Short mmCIF file of C-alpha atoms in Angstrom, two decimals:
data_model
loop_
_atom_site.label_atom_id
_atom_site.label_comp_id
_atom_site.label_asym_id
_atom_site.label_seq_id
_atom_site.Cartn_x
_atom_site.Cartn_y
_atom_site.Cartn_z
CA MET A 605 0.00 0.00 0.00
CA LEU A 606 1.15 3.53 -0.78
CA ASN A 607 -0.49 6.52 0.97
CA ILE A 608 -1.44 9.61 -1.00
CA ALA A 609 -1.91 13.19 0.19
CA LYS A 610 -2.40 16.33 -1.93
CA SER A 611 -2.34 14.84 -5.40
CA TYR A 612 -4.08 16.51 -8.33
CA ALA A 613 -6.23 14.59 -10.81
CA THR A 614 -8.75 14.94 -13.63
CA VAL A 615 -11.93 12.88 -13.53
CA TRP A 616 -12.89 11.02 -16.72
CA LYS A 617 -15.57 8.57 -15.66
CA ILE A 618 -17.57 8.04 -12.46
CA GLU A 619 -20.18 5.41 -11.59
CA ASP A 620 -22.35 5.23 -8.48
CA LYS A 621 -22.12 1.69 -7.09
CA GLY A 622 -24.22 2.34 -3.97
CA LYS A 623 -21.77 2.08 -1.07
CA TYR A 624 -18.92 3.46 -3.20
CA CYS A 625 -18.22 5.20 -6.50
CA SER A 626 -15.76 3.87 -9.05
CA GLY A 627 -14.30 5.32 -12.20
CA ARG A 628 -11.25 6.56 -14.06
CA ILE A 629 -9.00 9.53 -13.33
CA SER A 630 -5.70 10.79 -14.70
CA SER A 631 -2.73 12.58 -13.22
CA SER A 632 0.34 14.08 -14.84
CA LYS A 633 3.90 14.96 -13.99
CA LYS A 634 6.30 17.19 -15.89
CA ASP A 635 9.41 15.41 -17.19
CA ARG A 636 12.28 17.71 -16.28
CA ARG A 637 14.47 16.39 -19.09
CA THR A 638 12.04 17.07 -21.93
CA GLY A 639 9.62 19.61 -20.45
CA ASN A 640 6.68 17.44 -21.59
CA TYR A 641 4.01 16.09 -19.30
CA VAL A 642 3.76 12.35 -18.66
CA ASN A 643 0.17 11.22 -18.00
CA SER A 644 -0.96 8.32 -15.81
CA ASN A 645 -4.44 6.79 -15.83
CA TRP A 646 -5.93 5.20 -12.73
CA ASN A 647 -8.86 3.03 -11.76
CA VAL A 648 -10.33 4.82 -8.75
CA ARG A 649 -12.74 3.97 -5.95
CA PHE A 650 -14.24 6.73 -3.76
CA ILE A 651 -15.22 5.42 -0.33
CA GLY A 652 -16.01 6.80 3.13
CA ASN A 653 -16.28 10.61 3.21
CA ALA A 654 -15.49 10.80 -0.52
CA CYS A 655 -18.40 8.65 -1.72
CA ASP A 656 -21.30 11.14 -1.57
CA PRO A 657 -19.37 14.13 -2.99
CA ALA A 658 -17.99 11.90 -5.78
CA LYS A 659 -21.53 11.35 -7.04
CA SER A 660 -21.57 14.98 -8.22
CA LEU A 661 -18.30 14.65 -10.20
CA ARG A 662 -18.47 15.08 -13.96
CA GLU A 663 -16.07 14.38 -16.82
CA ARG A 664 -13.05 16.75 -16.81
CA ASP A 665 -13.61 17.91 -13.20
CA LYS A 666 -10.32 18.68 -11.44
CA ILE A 667 -9.84 17.40 -7.89
CA THR A 668 -7.18 17.33 -5.19
CA ILE A 669 -6.93 14.00 -3.40
CA THR A 670 -6.25 14.79 0.27
CA ASN A 671 -6.38 11.25 1.68
CA GLY A 672 -6.06 7.97 -0.15
CA PHE A 673 -3.85 5.04 -1.01
CA ILE A 674 -2.92 2.79 -3.90
CA GLU A 675 -3.51 -0.94 -3.61
CA ASN A 676 -2.14 -3.60 -5.90
CA ILE A 677 -4.00 -6.90 -5.56
CA TRP A 678 -2.71 -10.06 -7.24
CA ASP A 679 -5.47 -12.32 -8.57
CA LYS A 680 -3.97 -15.84 -8.62
CA GLU A 681 -6.97 -17.31 -10.39
CA ASN A 682 -6.72 -14.98 -13.40
CA ASN A 683 -2.96 -14.39 -13.12
CA ARG A 684 -3.46 -10.61 -13.12
CA ASN A 685 -2.77 -7.50 -11.00
CA TRP A 686 -5.54 -5.11 -10.02
CA LEU A 687 -4.08 -1.66 -9.33
CA THR A 688 -6.66 0.68 -7.77
CA LEU A 689 -6.49 4.15 -6.26
CA ILE A 690 -8.70 4.31 -3.15
CA VAL A 691 -9.82 7.85 -2.19
CA PHE A 692 -11.11 8.66 1.32
CA ASP A 693 -11.24 12.48 0.97
CA PHE A 694 -10.81 14.98 -1.84
CA GLU A 695 -11.41 18.64 -2.64
CA PHE A 696 -12.83 20.16 -5.79
CA ALA A 697 -10.23 22.28 -7.57
CA ASP A 698 -12.86 24.93 -8.39
CA GLY A 699 -13.51 25.56 -4.67
CA ARG A 700 -16.78 23.64 -4.33
CA ASN A 701 -17.19 21.95 -0.99
CA ALA A 702 -16.42 18.21 -1.17
CA GLN A 703 -18.13 17.52 2.16
CA PRO A 704 -21.86 16.88 1.97
CA THR A 705 -24.14 19.38 3.68
CA PRO A 706 -25.76 17.81 6.78
CA GLU A 707 -29.47 17.07 6.45
CA GLY A 708 -31.71 19.91 7.61
CA PHE A 709 -28.88 22.44 7.44
CA GLU A 710 -29.29 25.31 5.03
CA GLU A 711 -26.31 27.40 4.05
CA THR A 712 -26.76 31.15 4.43
CA SER A 713 -24.57 33.82 2.96
CA THR A 714 -22.51 35.93 5.35
CA GLU A 715 -24.25 39.04 4.02
CA ASP A 716 -27.61 37.79 5.37
CA ALA A 717 -26.08 36.98 8.75
CA LEU A 718 -24.68 40.48 9.39
CA PRO A 719 -26.77 42.69 11.70
CA PHE A 720 -26.08 45.88 9.71
#
């Protein structure tokens, strides 16, 4: 297992599976020798606190993964590796709140809350 904190990604596909969301994301890193970006594509599973906010993700959304890990499971039966990025928490790059709003709680603007 490899822990992840503060990694940037682009969402390409997301599916609601009930207790979790799965999909595809990509990340990139600049190659210092060439100046070009090298892209990586990942199978992803959003669980825990990340599951409900992930349901609102759309293709090309940018996110910052704040808590997650990579698991690599060997399937002896099929003689194959299953590499999956598991995300526990993330933030939307556009500033949207990734935490769901508690039931019965309505957000109010700070302008409405001021007494003057």
